[in-house]
Amino acid sequence: MKGFCSVFVFLVILGSVRGDLKMGFYGSSCPKAEKIVQDYVSQHIPNAPSLAAALIRMHFHDCFVRGGPFWKVPTGRRDGVISVASEALAEIPAPFDNITVLIQNFANKSLDLKDLVLLSGAHTIGISHCTSFSNRLYNFTGVGDEDPTLDSEYAANLRSRKCRTQNDSTTKVEMDPGSRNTFDLSYYTLLLKRRGLFESDSALTRDSNTLALINQLLQGSLKNFFSEFALSMEKMGRIEVKTGTSGEIRKNCAVVNS
Ligand SMILES: *[C@@H]1O[C@H](CO)[C@@H](O)[C@H](O)[C@H]1NC(C)=O
Ligand SMILES: *[C@@H]1O[C@H](CO)[C@@H](O)[C@H](O)[C@H]1NC(C)=O
Ligand SMILES: *[C@@H]1O[C@H](CO)[C@@H](O)[C@H](O)[C@H]1NC(C)=O
Ligand SMILES: *[C@@H]1O[C@H](CO)[C@@H](O)[C@H](O)[C@H]1NC(C)=O
């Protein structure tokens, strides 16, 4: 990702220091900016298997051409001047979170129940490591038990073919088996079969409000899912964004300027 980062630094240096997040922020200072980033991403990301990479890839409409969702990414965002790993981790929803924590976590960022259900839909693509859910397979309450909310056939399958020990930290498991490269509704179908991989997935089916939203999505079209997902992505993209003169422009994306 180093090159990707540098491209951004280059663009940002050319960008104006004033102004809000908007479409085409670099329009006059560097007209080709967004195209350069898009080209870089479409050239380099396809081989990167991580979910993060997949999400970045989806930011550009080459996916739309192949039938995935797309959304607008206004530019002009600046970097924070504080970077604390523990803080970042504490604010990101965890795969072990229950519905109360998930709702609170999203509400803290002005995201509602619908956003929670829609953004969880990103689990339709990508992979996870065993350690994010193996407690459900081996030792859910500390007595060597399985999570009763997980389909037992699926759990047995995961134990025998994927996560052979609870502490396996290397094996990769698809979150939406059978269609992990396709952005579709099958993640929601699996949730209703009690085959969501994480506790946070399973939690969505046991709250009447989130369950109703899942059913609504499943009754709607794929196109409807894409447009709803895109709206939530745009909403998430506007969370606590720094523009104008707040924050800074990092010289190295990974480190706060000294
Ligand atoms: C949800 O998780 C939090 C934090 O682990 C815990 O304090 C709370 O009791 C849990 N709520 C439910 C309903 O299990
Ligand atoms: C929500 O925000 C409050 C205040 O910043 C914080 O104390 C709390 O831990 C946050 N809750 C979650 C679940 O992120
Ligand atoms: C299951 O969890 C309990 C409590 O954390 C622990 O004491 C026990 O050793 C674990 N069992 C296995 C097989 O890891
Ligand atoms: C897995 O790791 C946990 C904590 O690191 C430890 O308590 C447990 O005994 C380990 N389980 C096995 C089966 O090795």
PDB file of C-alpha atoms and ligand atoms in Angstrom:
ATOM      1  CA  MET A   1       0.000   0.000   0.000  1.00  0.00           C
ATOM      2  CA  LYS A   2       3.027   2.269   0.192  1.00  0.00           C
ATOM      3  CA  GLY A   3       2.664   3.449  -3.367  1.00  0.00           C
ATOM      4  CA  PHE A   4      -1.018   4.059  -2.898  1.00  0.00           C
ATOM      5  CA  CYS A   5      -0.215   6.201   0.109  1.00  0.00           C
ATOM      6  CA  SER A   6       2.378   8.217  -1.803  1.00  0.00           C
ATOM      7  CA  VAL A   7      -0.039   8.943  -4.584  1.00  0.00           C
ATOM      8  CA  PHE A   8      -2.360  10.446  -1.995  1.00  0.00           C
ATOM      9  CA  VAL A   9       0.414  12.486  -0.398  1.00  0.00           C
ATOM     10  CA  PHE A  10       1.339  13.859  -3.773  1.00  0.00           C
ATOM     11  CA  LEU A  11      -2.242  14.815  -4.479  1.00  0.00           C
ATOM     12  CA  VAL A  12      -2.888  16.260  -1.084  1.00  0.00           C
ATOM     13  CA  ILE A  13       0.164  18.500  -1.252  1.00  0.00           C
ATOM     14  CA  LEU A  14      -1.249  19.961  -4.427  1.00  0.00           C
ATOM     15  CA  GLY A  15      -4.655  20.363  -2.828  1.00  0.00           C
ATOM     16  CA  SER A  16      -5.915  23.553  -1.284  1.00  0.00           C
ATOM     17  CA  VAL A  17      -5.771  23.929   2.506  1.00  0.00           C
ATOM     18  CA  ARG A  18      -9.213  25.447   2.698  1.00  0.00           C
ATOM     19  CA  GLY A  19     -12.561  24.035   1.819  1.00  0.00           C
ATOM     20  CA  ASP A  20     -15.009  21.271   2.629  1.00  0.00           C
ATOM     21  CA  LEU A  21     -15.243  17.706   1.574  1.00  0.00           C
ATOM     22  CA  LYS A  22     -16.699  17.719  -1.906  1.00  0.00           C
ATOM     23  CA  MET A  23     -16.766  15.888  -5.173  1.00  0.00           C
ATOM     24  CA  GLY A  24     -13.780  16.743  -7.345  1.00  0.00           C
ATOM     25  CA  PHE A  25     -11.829  18.510  -4.589  1.00  0.00           C
ATOM     26  CA  TYR A  26      -8.681  18.341  -6.738  1.00  0.00           C
ATOM     27  CA  GLY A  27     -10.542  19.499  -9.844  1.00  0.00           C
ATOM     28  CA  SER A  28      -8.433  22.619 -10.451  1.00  0.00           C
ATOM     29  CA  SER A  29      -5.264  21.912  -8.434  1.00  0.00           C
ATOM     30  CA  CYS A  30      -4.752  18.449  -9.932  1.00  0.00           C
ATOM     31  CA  PRO A  31      -7.468  17.542 -12.400  1.00  0.00           C
ATOM     32  CA  LYS A  32      -6.269  13.990 -12.931  1.00  0.00           C
ATOM     33  CA  ALA A  33      -6.017  13.206  -9.210  1.00  0.00           C
ATOM     34  CA  GLU A  34      -9.022  10.997  -8.818  1.00  0.00           C
ATOM     35  CA  LYS A  35      -8.296   9.208 -12.074  1.00  0.00           C
ATOM     36  CA  ILE A  36      -4.704   8.534 -11.014  1.00  0.00           C
ATOM     37  CA  VAL A  37      -5.847   6.986  -7.754  1.00  0.00           C
ATOM     38  CA  GLN A  38      -8.571   5.003  -9.475  1.00  0.00           C
ATOM     39  CA  ASP A  39      -6.130   3.657 -12.081  1.00  0.00           C
ATOM     40  CA  TYR A  40      -3.590   2.796  -9.414  1.00  0.00           C
ATOM     41  CA  VAL A  41      -6.186   0.954  -7.400  1.00  0.00           C
ATOM     42  CA  SER A  42      -7.677  -0.971 -10.299  1.00  0.00           C
ATOM     43  CA  GLN A  43      -4.190  -2.003 -11.367  1.00  0.00           C
ATOM     44  CA  HIS A  44      -2.876  -3.139  -7.978  1.00  0.00           C
ATOM     45  CA  ILE A  45      -5.757  -4.171  -5.776  1.00  0.00           C
ATOM     46  CA  PRO A  46      -7.205  -7.140  -7.717  1.00  0.00           C
ATOM     47  CA  ASN A  47      -4.528  -9.469  -6.400  1.00  0.00           C
ATOM     48  CA  ALA A  48      -4.780  -8.321  -2.791  1.00  0.00           C
ATOM     49  CA  PRO A  49      -7.030 -10.738  -0.941  1.00  0.00           C
ATOM     50  CA  SER A  50      -7.927  -8.809   2.194  1.00  0.00           C
ATOM     51  CA  LEU A  51     -11.336  -7.388   2.929  1.00  0.00           C
ATOM     52  CA  ALA A  52      -9.859  -3.927   3.316  1.00  0.00           C
ATOM     53  CA  ALA A  53      -8.501  -4.185  -0.180  1.00  0.00           C
ATOM     54  CA  ALA A  54     -11.819  -5.386  -1.456  1.00  0.00           C
ATOM     55  CA  LEU A  55     -13.552  -2.451   0.164  1.00  0.00           C
ATOM     56  CA  ILE A  56     -11.134   0.029  -1.308  1.00  0.00           C
ATOM     57  CA  ARG A  57     -11.610  -1.601  -4.651  1.00  0.00           C
ATOM     58  CA  MET A  58     -15.340  -1.194  -4.362  1.00  0.00           C
ATOM     59  CA  HIS A  59     -14.909   2.531  -3.899  1.00  0.00           C
ATOM     60  CA  PHE A  60     -14.526   2.845  -7.616  1.00  0.00           C
ATOM     61  CA  HIS A  61     -17.107   2.165 -10.163  1.00  0.00           C
ATOM     62  CA  ASP A  62     -15.209  -0.467 -12.093  1.00  0.00           C
ATOM     63  CA  CYS A  63     -17.102  -2.757  -9.739  1.00  0.00           C
ATOM     64  CA  PHE A  64     -20.372  -1.207 -10.800  1.00  0.00           C
ATOM     65  CA  VAL A  65     -19.662  -2.180 -14.362  1.00  0.00           C
ATOM     66  CA  ARG A  66     -19.440  -5.768 -13.156  1.00  0.00           C
ATOM     67  CA  GLY A  67     -22.640  -5.326 -11.131  1.00  0.00           C
ATOM     68  CA  GLY A  68     -21.492  -4.290  -7.636  1.00  0.00           C
ATOM     69  CA  PRO A  69     -22.590  -1.254  -5.620  1.00  0.00           C
ATOM     70  CA  PHE A  70     -20.881   2.096  -6.005  1.00  0.00           C
ATOM     71  CA  TRP A  71     -20.988   5.337  -4.122  1.00  0.00           C
ATOM     72  CA  LYS A  72     -19.602   8.827  -4.241  1.00  0.00           C
ATOM     73  CA  VAL A  73     -16.314   9.526  -2.497  1.00  0.00           C
ATOM     74  CA  PRO A  74     -15.970  13.254  -1.897  1.00  0.00           C
ATOM     75  CA  THR A  75     -12.320  14.267  -1.549  1.00  0.00           C
ATOM     76  CA  GLY A  76     -10.445  16.849   0.495  1.00  0.00           C
ATOM     77  CA  ARG A  77     -10.130  14.928   3.755  1.00  0.00           C
ATOM     78  CA  ARG A  78      -7.129  15.591   5.959  1.00  0.00           C
ATOM     79  CA  ASP A  79      -5.278  13.427   8.488  1.00  0.00           C
ATOM     80  CA  GLY A  80      -5.665  13.385  12.270  1.00  0.00           C
ATOM     81  CA  VAL A  81      -2.819  14.626  14.470  1.00  0.00           C
ATOM     82  CA  ILE A  82      -3.332  11.912  17.064  1.00  0.00           C
ATOM     83  CA  SER A  83      -2.953   8.224  16.339  1.00  0.00           C
ATOM     84  CA  VAL A  84      -3.539   5.764  19.155  1.00  0.00           C
ATOM     85  CA  ALA A  85      -3.894   2.113  18.212  1.00  0.00           C
ATOM     86  CA  SER A  86      -5.861   1.200  21.346  1.00  0.00           C
ATOM     87  CA  GLU A  87      -8.261   4.075  20.742  1.00  0.00           C
ATOM     88  CA  ALA A  88      -8.835   3.068  17.151  1.00  0.00           C
ATOM     89  CA  LEU A  89      -9.470  -0.549  18.150  1.00  0.00           C
ATOM     90  CA  ALA A  90     -11.860   0.464  20.922  1.00  0.00           C
ATOM     91  CA  GLU A  91     -13.986   2.434  18.490  1.00  0.00           C
ATOM     92  CA  ILE A  92     -14.206  -0.198  15.784  1.00  0.00           C
ATOM     93  CA  PRO A  93     -17.008  -2.720  16.242  1.00  0.00           C
ATOM     94  CA  ALA A  94     -15.580  -6.131  17.173  1.00  0.00           C
ATOM     95  CA  PRO A  95     -16.726  -9.522  15.863  1.00  0.00           C
ATOM     96  CA  PHE A  96     -17.491 -10.482  19.482  1.00  0.00           C
ATOM     97  CA  ASP A  97     -19.805  -7.542  20.161  1.00  0.00           C
ATOM     98  CA  ASN A  98     -23.396  -8.140  21.205  1.00  0.00           C
ATOM     99  CA  ILE A  99     -26.302  -6.157  19.779  1.00  0.00           C
ATOM    100  CA  THR A 100     -26.297  -3.593  22.595  1.00  0.00           C
ATOM    101  CA  VAL A 101     -22.643  -2.736  22.048  1.00  0.00           C
ATOM    102  CA  LEU A 102     -23.021  -2.731  18.254  1.00  0.00           C
ATOM    103  CA  ILE A 103     -25.958  -0.336  18.348  1.00  0.00           C
ATOM    104  CA  GLN A 104     -24.161   1.926  20.850  1.00  0.00           C
ATOM    105  CA  ASN A 105     -20.972   1.840  18.824  1.00  0.00           C
ATOM    106  CA  PHE A 106     -22.793   2.845  15.644  1.00  0.00           C
ATOM    107  CA  ALA A 107     -24.942   5.431  17.427  1.00  0.00           C
ATOM    108  CA  ASN A 108     -21.733   6.996  18.737  1.00  0.00           C
ATOM    109  CA  LYS A 109     -20.893   7.713  15.114  1.00  0.00           C
ATOM    110  CA  SER A 110     -24.403   8.826  14.169  1.00  0.00           C
ATOM    111  CA  LEU A 111     -25.078   5.573  12.360  1.00  0.00           C
ATOM    112  CA  ASP A 112     -28.416   3.857  12.958  1.00  0.00           C
ATOM    113  CA  LEU A 113     -29.755   0.296  12.989  1.00  0.00           C
ATOM    114  CA  LYS A 114     -30.221   0.309   9.257  1.00  0.00           C
ATOM    115  CA  ASP A 115     -26.607   1.337   8.719  1.00  0.00           C
ATOM    116  CA  LEU A 116     -25.543  -1.459  11.048  1.00  0.00           C
ATOM    117  CA  VAL A 117     -27.429  -4.066   9.035  1.00  0.00           C
ATOM    118  CA  LEU A 118     -26.342  -2.648   5.682  1.00  0.00           C
ATOM    119  CA  LEU A 119     -22.668  -2.168   6.489  1.00  0.00           C
ATOM    120  CA  SER A 120     -22.527  -5.670   7.995  1.00  0.00           C
ATOM    121  CA  GLY A 121     -23.585  -6.717   4.496  1.00  0.00           C
ATOM    122  CA  ALA A 122     -19.980  -6.053   3.438  1.00  0.00           C
ATOM    123  CA  HIS A 123     -19.334  -9.506   4.934  1.00  0.00           C
ATOM    124  CA  THR A 124     -20.665 -10.802   1.631  1.00  0.00           C
ATOM    125  CA  ILE A 125     -17.073 -10.543   0.408  1.00  0.00           C
ATOM    126  CA  GLY A 126     -13.707 -11.371   1.881  1.00  0.00           C
ATOM    127  CA  ILE A 127     -12.205 -13.618   4.500  1.00  0.00           C
ATOM    128  CA  SER A 128     -11.631 -13.791   8.237  1.00  0.00           C
ATOM    129  CA  HIS A 129      -9.163 -15.549  10.511  1.00  0.00           C
ATOM    130  CA  CYS A 130     -10.274 -18.299  12.872  1.00  0.00           C
ATOM    131  CA  THR A 131      -9.446 -16.277  15.972  1.00  0.00           C
ATOM    132  CA  SER A 132     -12.328 -13.894  15.268  1.00  0.00           C
ATOM    133  CA  PHE A 133     -14.900 -16.634  15.862  1.00  0.00           C
ATOM    134  CA  SER A 134     -13.185 -19.880  16.992  1.00  0.00           C
ATOM    135  CA  ASN A 135     -14.449 -19.364  20.542  1.00  0.00           C
ATOM    136  CA  ARG A 136     -17.894 -20.098  19.080  1.00  0.00           C
ATOM    137  CA  LEU A 137     -16.635 -23.453  17.848  1.00  0.00           C
ATOM    138  CA  TYR A 138     -14.608 -24.585  20.855  1.00  0.00           C
ATOM    139  CA  ASN A 139     -15.163 -22.760  24.098  1.00  0.00           C
ATOM    140  CA  PHE A 140     -18.062 -20.375  23.954  1.00  0.00           C
ATOM    141  CA  THR A 141     -18.805 -19.989  27.658  1.00  0.00           C
ATOM    142  CA  GLY A 142     -15.551 -21.439  28.984  1.00  0.00           C
ATOM    143  CA  VAL A 143     -16.741 -25.026  29.450  1.00  0.00           C
ATOM    144  CA  GLY A 144     -15.574 -26.401  26.104  1.00  0.00           C
ATOM    145  CA  ASP A 145     -18.945 -25.686  24.473  1.00  0.00           C
ATOM    146  CA  GLU A 146     -20.212 -24.475  21.104  1.00  0.00           C
ATOM    147  CA  ASP A 147     -22.242 -21.290  20.550  1.00  0.00           C
ATOM    148  CA  PRO A 148     -25.845 -22.575  20.458  1.00  0.00           C
ATOM    149  CA  THR A 149     -26.820 -19.772  18.066  1.00  0.00           C
ATOM    150  CA  LEU A 150     -24.465 -21.135  15.401  1.00  0.00           C
ATOM    151  CA  ASP A 151     -25.763 -23.850  13.074  1.00  0.00           C
ATOM    152  CA  SER A 152     -24.186 -27.017  14.527  1.00  0.00           C
ATOM    153  CA  GLU A 153     -23.567 -28.652  11.162  1.00  0.00           C
ATOM    154  CA  TYR A 154     -21.726 -25.550   9.963  1.00  0.00           C
ATOM    155  CA  ALA A 155     -19.765 -25.419  13.237  1.00  0.00           C
ATOM    156  CA  ALA A 156     -18.697 -29.067  12.852  1.00  0.00           C
ATOM    157  CA  ASN A 157     -17.662 -28.386   9.297  1.00  0.00           C
ATOM    158  CA  LEU A 158     -15.557 -25.393  10.306  1.00  0.00           C
ATOM    159  CA  ARG A 159     -13.855 -27.457  13.041  1.00  0.00           C
ATOM    160  CA  SER A 160     -12.998 -30.324  10.748  1.00  0.00           C
ATOM    161  CA  ARG A 161     -12.070 -28.409   7.598  1.00  0.00           C
ATOM    162  CA  LYS A 162     -10.962 -24.923   8.627  1.00  0.00           C
ATOM    163  CA  CYS A 163     -10.196 -24.035  12.238  1.00  0.00           C
ATOM    164  CA  ARG A 164      -8.820 -27.314  13.537  1.00  0.00           C
ATOM    165  CA  THR A 165      -7.780 -25.743  16.849  1.00  0.00           C
ATOM    166  CA  GLN A 166      -9.194 -22.806  18.737  1.00  0.00           C
ATOM    167  CA  ASN A 167      -5.904 -20.955  18.554  1.00  0.00           C
ATOM    168  CA  ASP A 168      -5.333 -21.339  14.829  1.00  0.00           C
ATOM    169  CA  SER A 169      -4.349 -17.819  13.812  1.00  0.00           C
ATOM    170  CA  THR A 170      -3.414 -18.443  10.192  1.00  0.00           C
ATOM    171  CA  THR A 171      -6.224 -20.266   8.416  1.00  0.00           C
ATOM    172  CA  LYS A 172      -8.461 -18.011   6.358  1.00  0.00           C
ATOM    173  CA  VAL A 173     -12.185 -18.589   6.261  1.00  0.00           C
ATOM    174  CA  GLU A 174     -14.613 -17.040   3.791  1.00  0.00           C
ATOM    175  CA  MET A 175     -17.375 -15.062   5.456  1.00  0.00           C
ATOM    176  CA  ASP A 176     -19.880 -15.835   2.704  1.00  0.00           C
ATOM    177  CA  PRO A 177     -18.950 -19.366   1.574  1.00  0.00           C
ATOM    178  CA  GLY A 178     -19.754 -20.087  -2.042  1.00  0.00           C
ATOM    179  CA  SER A 179     -19.872 -16.472  -3.153  1.00  0.00           C
ATOM    180  CA  ARG A 180     -17.093 -14.675  -1.304  1.00  0.00           C
ATOM    181  CA  ASN A 181     -16.072 -12.704  -4.377  1.00  0.00           C
ATOM    182  CA  THR A 182     -19.583 -11.651  -5.273  1.00  0.00           C
ATOM    183  CA  PHE A 183     -21.307  -8.701  -3.710  1.00  0.00           C
ATOM    184  CA  ASP A 184     -24.766 -10.157  -3.250  1.00  0.00           C
ATOM    185  CA  LEU A 185     -27.503 -10.813  -0.701  1.00  0.00           C
ATOM    186  CA  SER A 186     -26.350 -14.308   0.212  1.00  0.00           C
ATOM    187  CA  TYR A 187     -24.717 -13.110   3.443  1.00  0.00           C
ATOM    188  CA  TYR A 188     -28.199 -12.223   4.706  1.00  0.00           C
ATOM    189  CA  THR A 189     -29.594 -15.567   3.572  1.00  0.00           C
ATOM    190  CA  LEU A 190     -26.846 -17.315   5.538  1.00  0.00           C
ATOM    191  CA  LEU A 191     -27.600 -15.205   8.611  1.00  0.00           C
ATOM    192  CA  LEU A 192     -31.128 -16.582   8.672  1.00  0.00           C
ATOM    193  CA  LYS A 193     -29.715 -20.108   8.440  1.00  0.00           C
ATOM    194  CA  ARG A 194     -27.652 -19.289  11.556  1.00  0.00           C
ATOM    195  CA  ARG A 195     -24.487 -19.403   9.510  1.00  0.00           C
ATOM    196  CA  GLY A 196     -23.167 -15.924  10.150  1.00  0.00           C
ATOM    197  CA  LEU A 197     -19.516 -16.363  11.115  1.00  0.00           C
ATOM    198  CA  PHE A 198     -19.256 -13.810  13.914  1.00  0.00           C
ATOM    199  CA  GLU A 199     -21.203 -13.235  17.089  1.00  0.00           C
ATOM    200  CA  SER A 200     -21.850  -9.755  15.723  1.00  0.00           C
ATOM    201  CA  ASP A 201     -23.468 -11.342  12.638  1.00  0.00           C
ATOM    202  CA  SER A 202     -25.550 -13.722  14.692  1.00  0.00           C
ATOM    203  CA  ALA A 203     -26.648 -10.864  16.966  1.00  0.00           C
ATOM    204  CA  LEU A 204     -28.371  -9.138  14.042  1.00  0.00           C
ATOM    205  CA  THR A 205     -30.847 -12.005  13.684  1.00  0.00           C
ATOM    206  CA  ARG A 206     -31.844 -12.047  17.344  1.00  0.00           C
ATOM    207  CA  ASP A 207     -33.008  -8.444  17.647  1.00  0.00           C
ATOM    208  CA  SER A 208     -36.489  -7.940  16.201  1.00  0.00           C
ATOM    209  CA  ASN A 209     -35.628  -4.579  14.618  1.00  0.00           C
ATOM    210  CA  THR A 210     -32.472  -5.704  12.860  1.00  0.00           C
ATOM    211  CA  LEU A 211     -34.149  -8.983  11.868  1.00  0.00           C
ATOM    212  CA  ALA A 212     -36.956  -7.016  10.216  1.00  0.00           C
ATOM    213  CA  LEU A 213     -34.384  -5.001   8.271  1.00  0.00           C
ATOM    214  CA  ILE A 214     -32.653  -8.196   7.112  1.00  0.00           C
ATOM    215  CA  ASN A 215     -35.966  -9.587   5.881  1.00  0.00           C
ATOM    216  CA  GLN A 216     -36.736  -6.341   4.086  1.00  0.00           C
ATOM    217  CA  LEU A 217     -33.412  -6.479   2.260  1.00  0.00           C
ATOM    218  CA  LEU A 218     -33.959 -10.108   1.291  1.00  0.00           C
ATOM    219  CA  GLN A 219     -37.399  -9.301  -0.063  1.00  0.00           C
ATOM    220  CA  GLY A 220     -36.017  -6.392  -2.084  1.00  0.00           C
ATOM    221  CA  SER A 221     -33.914  -6.491  -5.217  1.00  0.00           C
ATOM    222  CA  LEU A 222     -30.146  -6.658  -5.463  1.00  0.00           C
ATOM    223  CA  LYS A 223     -30.280  -3.195  -6.964  1.00  0.00           C
ATOM    224  CA  ASN A 224     -32.101  -1.941  -3.895  1.00  0.00           C
ATOM    225  CA  PHE A 225     -29.408  -3.462  -1.649  1.00  0.00           C
ATOM    226  CA  PHE A 226     -26.671  -1.762  -3.665  1.00  0.00           C
ATOM    227  CA  SER A 227     -28.280   1.654  -3.452  1.00  0.00           C
ATOM    228  CA  GLU A 228     -29.056   1.324   0.276  1.00  0.00           C
ATOM    229  CA  PHE A 229     -25.523   0.034   0.943  1.00  0.00           C
ATOM    230  CA  ALA A 230     -24.065   2.938  -1.016  1.00  0.00           C
ATOM    231  CA  LEU A 231     -26.032   5.455   1.083  1.00  0.00           C
ATOM    232  CA  SER A 232     -24.679   3.945   4.304  1.00  0.00           C
ATOM    233  CA  MET A 233     -21.141   3.918   2.906  1.00  0.00           C
ATOM    234  CA  GLU A 234     -21.440   7.601   2.039  1.00  0.00           C
ATOM    235  CA  LYS A 235     -22.802   8.312   5.502  1.00  0.00           C
ATOM    236  CA  MET A 236     -19.905   6.422   7.079  1.00  0.00           C
ATOM    237  CA  GLY A 237     -17.494   8.302   4.836  1.00  0.00           C
ATOM    238  CA  ARG A 238     -18.625  11.575   6.401  1.00  0.00           C
ATOM    239  CA  ILE A 239     -17.873  10.537  10.005  1.00  0.00           C
ATOM    240  CA  GLU A 240     -15.676  13.032  11.835  1.00  0.00           C
ATOM    241  CA  VAL A 241     -13.938  14.094   8.669  1.00  0.00           C
ATOM    242  CA  LYS A 242     -11.276  16.773   8.961  1.00  0.00           C
ATOM    243  CA  THR A 243     -11.315  19.427   6.257  1.00  0.00           C
ATOM    244  CA  GLY A 244     -10.034  22.951   5.712  1.00  0.00           C
ATOM    245  CA  THR A 245      -7.335  23.685   8.299  1.00  0.00           C
ATOM    246  CA  SER A 246      -8.206  21.075  10.922  1.00  0.00           C
ATOM    247  CA  GLY A 247      -5.895  18.098  11.194  1.00  0.00           C
ATOM    248  CA  GLU A 248      -2.862  17.963   8.955  1.00  0.00           C
ATOM    249  CA  ILE A 249      -1.544  16.422   5.747  1.00  0.00           C
ATOM    250  CA  ARG A 250       0.740  13.587   6.731  1.00  0.00           C
ATOM    251  CA  LYS A 251       4.095  13.294   4.976  1.00  0.00           C
ATOM    252  CA  ASN A 252       3.999   9.571   5.682  1.00  0.00           C
ATOM    253  CA  CYS A 253       0.418   8.284   5.792  1.00  0.00           C
ATOM    254  CA  ALA A 254       1.222   5.881   8.614  1.00  0.00           C
ATOM    255  CA  VAL A 255       2.755   8.423  11.008  1.00  0.00           C
ATOM    256  CA  VAL A 256       1.657  11.727  12.542  1.00  0.00           C
ATOM    257  CA  ASN A 257       4.010  14.542  11.378  1.00  0.00           C
ATOM    258  CA  SER A 258       6.689  15.376  13.944  1.00  0.00           C
TER     259      SER A 258
HETATM  260  C1  LIG B   1     -23.093  -6.877  25.906  1.00  0.00           C
HETATM  261  O1  LIG B   1     -21.704  -6.785  26.071  1.00  0.00           O
HETATM  262  C2  LIG B   1     -21.314  -5.858  27.077  1.00  0.00           C
HETATM  263  C3  LIG B   1     -19.808  -5.729  27.024  1.00  0.00           C
HETATM  264  O2  LIG B   1     -19.195  -6.949  26.918  1.00  0.00           O
HETATM  265  C4  LIG B   1     -21.846  -6.330  28.423  1.00  0.00           C
HETATM  266  O3  LIG B   1     -21.489  -5.413  29.418  1.00  0.00           O
HETATM  267  C5  LIG B   1     -23.350  -6.457  28.355  1.00  0.00           C
HETATM  268  O4  LIG B   1     -23.846  -7.023  29.563  1.00  0.00           O
HETATM  269  C6  LIG B   1     -23.755  -7.340  27.191  1.00  0.00           C
HETATM  270  N1  LIG B   1     -25.197  -7.259  27.031  1.00  0.00           N
HETATM  271  C7  LIG B   1     -25.942  -8.327  26.853  1.00  0.00           C
HETATM  272  C8  LIG B   1     -27.412  -8.089  26.704  1.00  0.00           C
HETATM  273  O5  LIG B   1     -25.478  -9.468  26.834  1.00  0.00           O
HETATM  274  C1  LIG B   2     -19.645   5.516  22.913  1.00  0.00           C
HETATM  275  O1  LIG B   2     -19.049   6.779  23.204  1.00  0.00           O
HETATM  276  C2  LIG B   2     -18.819   6.985  24.590  1.00  0.00           C
HETATM  277  C3  LIG B   2     -18.331   8.400  24.764  1.00  0.00           C
HETATM  278  O2  LIG B   2     -17.286   8.700  23.866  1.00  0.00           O
HETATM  279  C4  LIG B   2     -17.799   5.951  25.091  1.00  0.00           C
HETATM  280  O3  LIG B   2     -17.575   6.118  26.452  1.00  0.00           O
HETATM  281  C5  LIG B   2     -18.355   4.562  24.837  1.00  0.00           C
HETATM  282  O4  LIG B   2     -17.367   3.598  25.183  1.00  0.00           O
HETATM  283  C6  LIG B   2     -18.730   4.395  23.390  1.00  0.00           C
HETATM  284  N1  LIG B   2     -19.407   3.130  23.268  1.00  0.00           N
HETATM  285  C7  LIG B   2     -19.107   2.258  22.340  1.00  0.00           C
HETATM  286  C8  LIG B   2     -19.850   0.980  22.398  1.00  0.00           C
HETATM  287  O5  LIG B   2     -18.276   2.458  21.458  1.00  0.00           O
HETATM  288  C1  LIG B   3     -12.000 -22.732  27.878  1.00  0.00           C
HETATM  289  O1  LIG B   3     -12.100 -21.484  28.531  1.00  0.00           O
HETATM  290  C2  LIG B   3     -11.867 -21.591  29.925  1.00  0.00           C
HETATM  291  C3  LIG B   3     -12.152 -20.227  30.544  1.00  0.00           C
HETATM  292  O2  LIG B   3     -11.559 -19.193  29.817  1.00  0.00           O
HETATM  293  C4  LIG B   3     -10.445 -22.070  30.165  1.00  0.00           C
HETATM  294  O3  LIG B   3     -10.204 -22.189  31.554  1.00  0.00           O
HETATM  295  C5  LIG B   3     -10.247 -23.411  29.492  1.00  0.00           C
HETATM  296  O4  LIG B   3      -8.916 -23.817  29.600  1.00  0.00           O
HETATM  297  C6  LIG B   3     -10.610 -23.322  28.025  1.00  0.00           C
HETATM  298  N1  LIG B   3     -10.584 -24.633  27.435  1.00  0.00           N
HETATM  299  C7  LIG B   3      -9.818 -24.937  26.378  1.00  0.00           C
HETATM  300  C8  LIG B   3      -9.904 -26.333  25.886  1.00  0.00           C
HETATM  301  O5  LIG B   3      -9.092 -24.083  25.824  1.00  0.00           O
HETATM  302  C1  LIG B   4      -5.507 -21.074  23.379  1.00  0.00           C
HETATM  303  O1  LIG B   4      -4.993 -19.855  23.880  1.00  0.00           O
HETATM  304  C2  LIG B   4      -5.571 -19.475  25.128  1.00  0.00           C
HETATM  305  C3  LIG B   4      -5.077 -18.084  25.494  1.00  0.00           C
HETATM  306  O2  LIG B   4      -4.001 -17.693  24.729  1.00  0.00           O
HETATM  307  C4  LIG B   4      -5.202 -20.517  26.193  1.00  0.00           C
HETATM  308  O3  LIG B   4      -5.771 -20.169  27.429  1.00  0.00           O
HETATM  309  C5  LIG B   4      -5.738 -21.864  25.751  1.00  0.00           C
HETATM  310  O4  LIG B   4      -5.318 -22.857  26.658  1.00  0.00           O
HETATM  311  C6  LIG B   4      -5.246 -22.225  24.348  1.00  0.00           C
HETATM  312  N1  LIG B   4      -5.962 -23.420  23.931  1.00  0.00           N
HETATM  313  C7  LIG B   4      -5.353 -24.452  23.355  1.00  0.00           C
HETATM  314  C8  LIG B   4      -6.241 -25.606  23.010  1.00  0.00           C
HETATM  315  O5  LIG B   4      -4.172 -24.449  23.087  1.00  0.00           O
END
